[in-house]
Amino acid sequence: MHDSRRAPLRWRTIAVVLAALVLVPVGSVGADDQLDDIRAQREEVRRQAAAVAGDIDVIAATDAEVSAALEALEANVRAEQARLDEAQRAVEAAEAEVVAARASEVQAQGEVDALRSSMAAAAVEAYVRPPEQDTLQVMLSGELGDAAERRALLDVRASSTADLLEQYRAAQEDLAFARQSAVDAAARAAEQRGVVEQQLGAVQSARDEQAVVVAQVQIELDAALQRARELEAAEASLDERERARQAELRAAEEARLAAIQRQLAEASARRGTVNVPSAGPINLTSVGGIVVNSQIASQLAAMLQAAAADGITLTGGGYRDSSQQIALRRAHCGSSNYAIYEMSPSSCRPPTARPGQSLHERGLAIDFVANGRSISSRSNPGFAWLAANASSYGFYNLPSEPWHWSTTGG
């Protein structure tokens, strides 16, 4: 039976000790600025990694487009090479034409020279034996038959001279044509050589363009892959920092609970009997339908009895295992791994501790219901009674949750 006159006095010293310990500035695993900063950095790294992965996917996705572009460039190279080959064949034909034209020119020059020699000989002959002498000799001849023959000979001679002159003129014309043909052929050859040089430049330009495209794609892919490796290493480093910080916080929390345990034990020895929660294996006991750590069962039973005597019927939920805590996180915080295991408890609605960091999982916290109604505000009669009496039994409220009471106030 709870003695309402003596209990507050008996527990006041313990309450003072616990309050002092709760106010000690020791970090907790559930809320820590350094951890939050590490996790924020990791989220940013993951965001950047996702963006880089997207870039890599884009580069891979456009591989077909790049291949098509390279194929088009290769087709351009082949076309330019074909035009180059054609231009080179045209140069060879033009140069052969130049050779033929030069040969024709030489032949025509030889014919002109030969005719010029023949004409020179005819001129000498005409000077030595002028045509008038031949005519006079024919007229003085006594035999007409002989005279007719002589006249025919003279006509032949005159005709040969005229033919020679005609041949000479024709040969000169042939020579002039051959010379012009050689000049024209040389010009065409020079023009074709210019075309060849131009096509050589076009082929080289096409190949350079192809090489630039290949190099650019490779550079972008290498840069993206390098950035992905850097972000992966950064995330691994942040994971290691988080594990180290969590280990520090767990050690601090264990030291804090051990201090509470020692202080409560000392206060209990001086002022009365109170069960002190330990960090060892959990033994569970149901007290008034509330499952809690066996080490605080007697405290809870005494408080429930005292509340009932004052007209307040307290029920609620105490212990829950990790799977239940995960289910609550999924319902209150979100379904992603980040939401369940990493999101700050204050970001959940309602606030919910991370799995492994809730005192419910150790049977040291209770979400109370008073007279059948959840204690959702500080105006609830159940909250008023607990605020006035719970500390006497070793239970303290989490300020952000009127219904949540635990052995540390966390």
Coordinates of C-alpha atoms in Angstrom, one line a residue:
M1 CA 0.0 0.0 0.0
H2 CA 1.4 3.4 -0.9
D3 CA 1.8 5.8 2.0
S4 CA 0.9 9.2 0.4
R5 CA 2.3 11.1 3.4
R6 CA 5.7 9.5 3.5
A7 CA 6.5 8.5 -0.1
P8 CA 7.2 12.0 -1.5
L9 CA 9.7 12.6 1.3
R10 CA 11.2 9.2 1.0
W11 CA 11.8 9.6 -2.8
R12 CA 12.7 13.2 -2.9
T13 CA 16.4 12.7 -2.6
I14 CA 16.4 10.0 -5.3
A15 CA 14.4 12.3 -7.6
V16 CA 17.0 15.1 -7.1
V17 CA 19.8 12.7 -7.8
L18 CA 18.1 11.5 -11.0
A19 CA 17.3 15.0 -12.2
A20 CA 20.9 16.0 -11.8
L21 CA 22.1 13.0 -13.7
V22 CA 19.6 13.6 -16.5
L23 CA 20.9 17.1 -16.9
V24 CA 24.5 16.0 -17.3
P25 CA 25.6 17.0 -20.8
V26 CA 26.4 13.5 -22.1
G27 CA 25.5 12.7 -25.7
S28 CA 23.0 10.0 -26.5
V29 CA 22.8 7.7 -29.4
G30 CA 19.3 8.9 -30.2
A31 CA 20.2 12.6 -30.7
D32 CA 23.6 13.9 -31.4
D33 CA 24.7 16.9 -33.5
Q34 CA 27.9 15.3 -34.7
L35 CA 26.0 12.2 -35.8
D36 CA 23.4 14.3 -37.6
D37 CA 26.2 16.2 -39.3
I38 CA 27.8 13.0 -40.5
R39 CA 24.5 11.6 -41.8
A40 CA 23.8 14.9 -43.5
Q41 CA 27.2 14.7 -45.2
R42 CA 26.5 11.1 -46.2
E43 CA 23.1 12.0 -47.7
E44 CA 24.8 14.7 -49.8
V45 CA 27.5 12.3 -50.9
R46 CA 24.8 9.8 -51.9
R47 CA 22.9 12.5 -53.7
Q48 CA 26.0 13.4 -55.7
A49 CA 26.8 9.7 -56.3
A50 CA 23.3 9.2 -57.7
A51 CA 23.8 12.2 -60.0
V52 CA 27.1 10.8 -61.2
A53 CA 25.6 7.4 -61.7
G54 CA 22.9 9.1 -63.8
D55 CA 25.7 10.8 -65.8
I56 CA 27.4 7.4 -66.4
D57 CA 24.0 5.9 -67.4
V58 CA 23.5 8.8 -69.9
I59 CA 26.9 8.2 -71.4
A60 CA 26.2 4.5 -71.6
A61 CA 22.7 5.1 -73.0
T62 CA 24.1 7.4 -75.7
D63 CA 26.7 4.8 -76.7
A64 CA 24.5 3.8 -79.6
E65 CA 24.3 7.4 -80.7
V66 CA 28.0 7.9 -80.4
S67 CA 28.5 4.7 -82.4
A68 CA 26.2 6.0 -85.0
A69 CA 28.0 9.3 -85.1
L70 CA 31.4 7.6 -85.4
E71 CA 30.0 5.4 -88.2
A72 CA 28.8 8.6 -90.0
L73 CA 32.3 10.1 -89.5
E74 CA 33.9 6.9 -90.8
A75 CA 31.6 7.0 -93.9
N76 CA 32.7 10.6 -94.4
V77 CA 36.3 9.5 -94.2
R78 CA 35.7 6.8 -96.7
A79 CA 33.9 9.2 -99.1
E80 CA 36.7 11.7 -98.8
Q81 CA 39.2 8.9 -99.4
A82 CA 37.3 7.8 -102.5
R83 CA 37.3 11.3 -103.9
L84 CA 41.0 11.5 -103.2
D85 CA 41.6 8.3 -105.0
E86 CA 39.6 9.6 -108.0
A87 CA 41.5 12.9 -108.0
Q88 CA 44.8 11.0 -107.9
R89 CA 43.7 8.9 -110.9
A90 CA 42.8 12.1 -112.7
V91 CA 46.2 13.5 -112.0
E92 CA 47.8 10.3 -113.4
A93 CA 45.6 10.6 -116.6
A94 CA 46.4 14.3 -117.0
E95 CA 50.1 13.6 -116.6
A96 CA 49.9 10.8 -119.2
E97 CA 48.1 13.3 -121.5
V98 CA 50.9 15.8 -120.9
V99 CA 53.5 13.1 -121.9
A100 CA 51.5 12.2 -125.0
A101 CA 51.1 15.9 -125.9
R102 CA 54.8 16.5 -125.5
A103 CA 55.5 13.4 -127.7
S104 CA 53.1 14.8 -130.4
E105 CA 54.8 18.1 -130.2
V106 CA 58.2 16.6 -130.7
Q107 CA 56.9 14.6 -133.6
A108 CA 55.3 17.7 -135.2
Q109 CA 58.5 19.6 -134.6
G110 CA 60.4 16.9 -136.4
E111 CA 58.1 17.0 -139.4
V112 CA 58.3 20.8 -139.5
D113 CA 62.1 20.6 -139.4
A114 CA 62.2 18.0 -142.2
L115 CA 59.9 20.1 -144.4
R116 CA 61.9 23.1 -143.7
S117 CA 65.0 21.3 -144.9
S118 CA 63.2 20.2 -148.0
M119 CA 62.0 23.7 -148.7
A120 CA 65.5 25.0 -148.2
A121 CA 66.8 22.5 -150.8
A122 CA 64.0 23.5 -153.2
A123 CA 64.9 27.1 -152.8
V124 CA 68.6 26.4 -153.6
E125 CA 67.5 24.4 -156.6
A126 CA 65.3 27.2 -157.8
Y127 CA 68.1 29.7 -157.4
V128 CA 70.5 27.5 -159.4
R129 CA 68.1 26.6 -162.0
P130 CA 65.3 29.2 -162.1
P131 CA 62.0 28.1 -163.7
E132 CA 62.3 30.5 -166.6
Q133 CA 65.4 28.7 -167.9
D134 CA 63.5 25.4 -167.9
T135 CA 60.7 27.1 -169.9
L136 CA 63.2 28.5 -172.4
Q137 CA 64.9 25.2 -172.9
V138 CA 61.6 23.6 -173.6
M139 CA 60.7 26.3 -176.2
L140 CA 64.1 25.9 -177.9
S141 CA 63.8 22.2 -178.2
G142 CA 63.4 21.0 -181.7
E143 CA 61.2 18.0 -181.0
L144 CA 57.7 18.8 -179.9
G145 CA 57.2 15.4 -178.3
D146 CA 60.2 16.1 -176.2
A147 CA 58.9 19.6 -175.5
A148 CA 55.6 18.2 -174.2
E149 CA 57.4 15.8 -171.9
R150 CA 59.6 18.6 -170.7
R151 CA 56.5 20.7 -170.0
A152 CA 55.0 17.9 -168.0
L153 CA 58.2 17.7 -166.0
L154 CA 58.0 21.4 -165.3
D155 CA 54.4 21.1 -164.2
V156 CA 55.4 18.2 -161.9
R157 CA 58.2 20.3 -160.5
A158 CA 55.9 23.2 -159.8
S159 CA 53.3 21.0 -158.3
S160 CA 55.9 19.4 -155.9
T161 CA 57.0 22.8 -154.8
A162 CA 53.4 23.8 -154.0
D163 CA 52.7 20.5 -152.2
L164 CA 55.9 21.0 -150.2
L165 CA 54.7 24.5 -149.2
E166 CA 51.2 23.1 -148.2
Q167 CA 52.7 20.3 -146.1
Y168 CA 54.9 22.8 -144.4
R169 CA 52.0 25.0 -143.5
A170 CA 50.0 21.9 -142.3
A171 CA 53.0 20.8 -140.2
Q172 CA 53.3 24.2 -138.6
E173 CA 49.6 24.1 -137.7
D174 CA 50.0 20.6 -136.2
L175 CA 53.0 21.8 -134.2
A176 CA 51.0 24.8 -132.9
F177 CA 48.1 22.5 -131.9
A178 CA 50.4 20.0 -130.3
R179 CA 52.1 22.8 -128.3
Q180 CA 48.7 24.1 -127.1
S181 CA 47.5 20.6 -126.2
A182 CA 50.7 20.1 -124.1
V183 CA 50.1 23.5 -122.4
D184 CA 46.4 22.6 -121.7
A185 CA 47.3 19.1 -120.5
A186 CA 49.9 20.6 -118.1
A187 CA 47.3 23.0 -116.8
R188 CA 44.8 20.2 -116.2
A189 CA 47.5 18.2 -114.4
A190 CA 48.3 21.1 -112.2
E191 CA 44.6 21.6 -111.4
Q192 CA 44.2 17.9 -110.6
R193 CA 47.2 18.1 -108.3
G194 CA 45.5 21.0 -106.5
V195 CA 42.4 18.9 -106.1
V196 CA 44.4 16.0 -104.7
E197 CA 46.0 18.3 -102.1
Q198 CA 42.6 19.7 -101.1
Q199 CA 41.2 16.1 -100.8
L200 CA 44.2 15.1 -98.6
G201 CA 43.2 18.0 -96.3
A202 CA 39.6 16.9 -96.2
V203 CA 40.5 13.3 -95.4
Q204 CA 42.8 14.4 -92.6
S205 CA 40.1 16.8 -91.2
A206 CA 37.5 14.0 -91.2
R207 CA 39.9 11.7 -89.4
D208 CA 40.7 14.4 -86.9
E209 CA 37.0 15.0 -86.2
Q210 CA 36.5 11.3 -85.6
A211 CA 39.4 11.2 -83.2
V212 CA 38.0 14.2 -81.3
V213 CA 34.6 12.6 -80.8
V214 CA 36.2 9.3 -79.5
A215 CA 38.5 11.2 -77.1
Q216 CA 35.7 13.4 -75.8
V217 CA 33.5 10.5 -75.0
Q218 CA 36.3 8.7 -73.3
I219 CA 37.3 11.7 -71.2
E220 CA 33.8 12.3 -70.0
L221 CA 33.4 8.6 -69.1
D222 CA 36.7 8.5 -67.3
A223 CA 35.9 11.6 -65.3
A224 CA 32.5 10.3 -64.3
L225 CA 33.9 6.9 -63.2
Q226 CA 36.7 8.7 -61.2
R227 CA 34.1 10.9 -59.4
A228 CA 32.0 7.8 -58.6
R229 CA 35.1 6.1 -57.0
E230 CA 35.8 9.3 -55.0
L231 CA 32.2 9.5 -53.7
E232 CA 32.2 5.8 -52.9
A233 CA 35.4 6.3 -50.8
A234 CA 33.8 9.4 -49.2
E235 CA 30.7 7.4 -48.2
A236 CA 32.8 4.6 -46.8
S237 CA 34.8 7.1 -44.7
L238 CA 31.5 8.7 -43.4
D239 CA 30.2 5.2 -42.5
E240 CA 33.3 4.6 -40.5
R241 CA 33.0 7.9 -38.8
E242 CA 29.4 7.2 -37.9
R243 CA 30.3 3.8 -36.5
A244 CA 33.0 5.3 -34.4
R245 CA 30.7 8.1 -33.1
Q246 CA 28.0 5.6 -32.3
A247 CA 30.5 3.5 -30.4
E248 CA 31.5 6.7 -28.4
L249 CA 27.8 7.5 -27.7
R250 CA 27.0 4.0 -26.6
A251 CA 30.0 4.0 -24.3
A252 CA 28.9 7.4 -22.9
E253 CA 25.3 6.2 -22.5
E254 CA 26.4 3.0 -20.7
A255 CA 28.6 5.1 -18.4
R256 CA 25.6 7.5 -17.8
L257 CA 23.3 4.6 -17.0
A258 CA 25.9 3.0 -14.8
A259 CA 26.2 6.3 -12.9
I260 CA 22.4 6.5 -12.5
Q261 CA 22.5 2.9 -11.3
R262 CA 25.2 3.7 -8.7
Q263 CA 23.4 6.8 -7.5
L264 CA 20.1 5.1 -7.3
A265 CA 21.6 2.2 -5.4
E266 CA 23.2 4.6 -2.9
A267 CA 20.0 6.6 -2.6
S268 CA 18.0 3.4 -2.2
A269 CA 20.3 2.2 0.6
R270 CA 19.9 5.5 2.4
R271 CA 16.2 6.3 1.8
G272 CA 14.4 3.1 1.0
T273 CA 14.2 0.4 -1.6
V274 CA 14.1 1.0 -5.3
N275 CA 15.0 -1.4 -8.1
V276 CA 17.8 -0.1 -10.3
P277 CA 17.8 -1.0 -14.0
S278 CA 21.0 -2.7 -15.3
A279 CA 22.4 -2.9 -18.8
G280 CA 22.6 -6.7 -18.7
P281 CA 20.2 -9.3 -20.2
I282 CA 16.5 -8.3 -20.0
N283 CA 14.0 -10.2 -17.9
L284 CA 10.4 -9.2 -18.5
T285 CA 7.5 -9.0 -16.1
S286 CA 3.9 -8.0 -16.7
V287 CA 2.7 -5.4 -14.2
G288 CA -1.0 -4.4 -14.5
G289 CA -0.9 -5.6 -18.2
I290 CA 2.2 -3.5 -18.9
V291 CA 5.3 -5.6 -19.8
V292 CA 8.5 -4.0 -18.4
N293 CA 12.0 -4.9 -17.4
S294 CA 11.7 -7.1 -14.2
Q295 CA 14.2 -4.7 -12.5
I296 CA 11.6 -1.9 -12.4
A297 CA 8.5 -4.1 -11.9
S298 CA 8.2 -3.3 -8.2
Q299 CA 8.6 0.5 -8.8
L300 CA 5.9 0.4 -11.5
A301 CA 3.5 -1.8 -9.4
A302 CA 3.8 0.7 -6.5
M303 CA 3.1 3.7 -8.8
L304 CA 0.1 2.0 -10.4
Q305 CA -1.3 1.2 -7.0
A306 CA -0.7 4.8 -5.8
A307 CA -2.3 6.3 -8.9
A308 CA -5.4 4.0 -8.6
A309 CA -5.8 5.1 -5.0
D310 CA -5.9 8.7 -6.3
G311 CA -8.6 7.8 -8.9
I312 CA -6.2 7.5 -11.9
T313 CA -6.1 4.1 -13.7
L314 CA -2.8 3.8 -15.6
T315 CA -2.4 1.3 -18.4
G316 CA -0.2 1.4 -21.5
G317 CA 2.6 -0.2 -23.5
G318 CA 6.0 -0.9 -22.1
Y319 CA 8.5 -3.3 -23.7
R320 CA 8.6 -3.8 -27.4
D321 CA 11.2 -5.8 -29.4
S322 CA 13.3 -4.5 -32.2
S323 CA 10.9 -5.7 -34.9
Q324 CA 8.1 -3.7 -33.3
Q325 CA 10.4 -0.7 -33.1
I326 CA 11.2 -1.1 -36.8
A327 CA 7.5 -1.4 -37.6
L328 CA 6.8 1.8 -35.7
R329 CA 9.6 3.6 -37.5
R330 CA 8.2 2.4 -40.8
A331 CA 4.7 3.7 -39.8
H332 CA 5.9 7.0 -38.3
C333 CA 9.1 7.8 -40.4
G334 CA 8.8 6.1 -43.8
S335 CA 9.6 2.9 -45.5
S336 CA 13.1 3.5 -46.8
N337 CA 16.2 2.2 -45.0
Y338 CA 17.3 5.7 -44.3
A339 CA 13.9 6.6 -42.8
I340 CA 13.8 3.5 -40.6
Y341 CA 17.4 3.4 -39.4
E342 CA 18.9 6.8 -39.8
M343 CA 16.4 9.7 -39.9
S344 CA 16.4 11.9 -36.8
P345 CA 13.6 10.8 -34.3
S346 CA 12.3 14.4 -34.3
S347 CA 11.7 14.1 -38.1
C348 CA 9.1 11.3 -37.5
R349 CA 5.4 11.9 -36.8
P350 CA 5.1 11.2 -33.9
P351 CA 8.8 11.3 -32.9
T352 CA 10.1 7.8 -32.7
A353 CA 13.5 6.6 -31.6
R354 CA 15.8 4.7 -34.0
P355 CA 15.8 0.9 -33.7
G356 CA 18.2 -0.2 -31.0
Q357 CA 18.1 3.3 -29.3
S358 CA 14.7 3.2 -27.6
L359 CA 14.3 2.5 -23.9
H360 CA 11.2 0.6 -24.8
E361 CA 13.5 -2.1 -26.3
R362 CA 15.0 -2.5 -22.8
G363 CA 11.7 -2.5 -21.0
L364 CA 12.6 0.8 -19.2
A365 CA 10.0 3.1 -20.9
I366 CA 6.2 3.2 -20.8
D367 CA 3.6 5.0 -23.0
F368 CA 0.8 5.6 -20.5
V369 CA -2.9 5.6 -21.0
A370 CA -4.9 7.2 -18.1
N371 CA -8.5 6.1 -17.4
G372 CA -8.7 4.6 -20.9
R373 CA -7.5 7.7 -22.8
S374 CA -4.1 8.3 -24.2
I375 CA -2.2 11.0 -22.4
S376 CA -1.8 13.3 -25.5
S377 CA -1.5 16.6 -23.7
R378 CA -0.2 18.1 -20.4
S379 CA -3.8 19.0 -19.4
N380 CA -4.7 15.3 -19.2
P381 CA -5.4 14.4 -15.5
G382 CA -3.1 11.4 -15.9
F383 CA -0.2 13.6 -16.9
A384 CA -0.9 15.9 -14.0
W385 CA -0.7 13.0 -11.6
L386 CA 2.4 11.6 -13.1
A387 CA 4.1 15.0 -13.2
A388 CA 3.5 15.3 -9.4
N389 CA 4.3 11.7 -8.4
A390 CA 6.2 9.6 -11.1
S391 CA 9.7 10.9 -10.1
S392 CA 9.1 9.4 -6.7
Y393 CA 9.1 6.0 -8.3
G394 CA 12.0 6.6 -10.7
F395 CA 10.0 7.6 -13.8
Y396 CA 10.6 10.8 -15.8
N397 CA 8.8 12.3 -18.7
L398 CA 10.2 13.0 -22.2
P399 CA 9.1 16.6 -22.6
S400 CA 8.1 16.3 -26.3
E401 CA 5.8 13.3 -25.5
P402 CA 3.4 13.7 -22.6
W403 CA 2.5 10.0 -22.7
H404 CA 6.2 8.7 -22.6
W405 CA 7.8 8.1 -19.2
S406 CA 11.1 6.2 -18.6
T407 CA 13.8 5.6 -16.0
T408 CA 15.9 8.4 -17.6
G409 CA 13.4 10.7 -19.2
G410 CA 14.7 9.7 -22.6

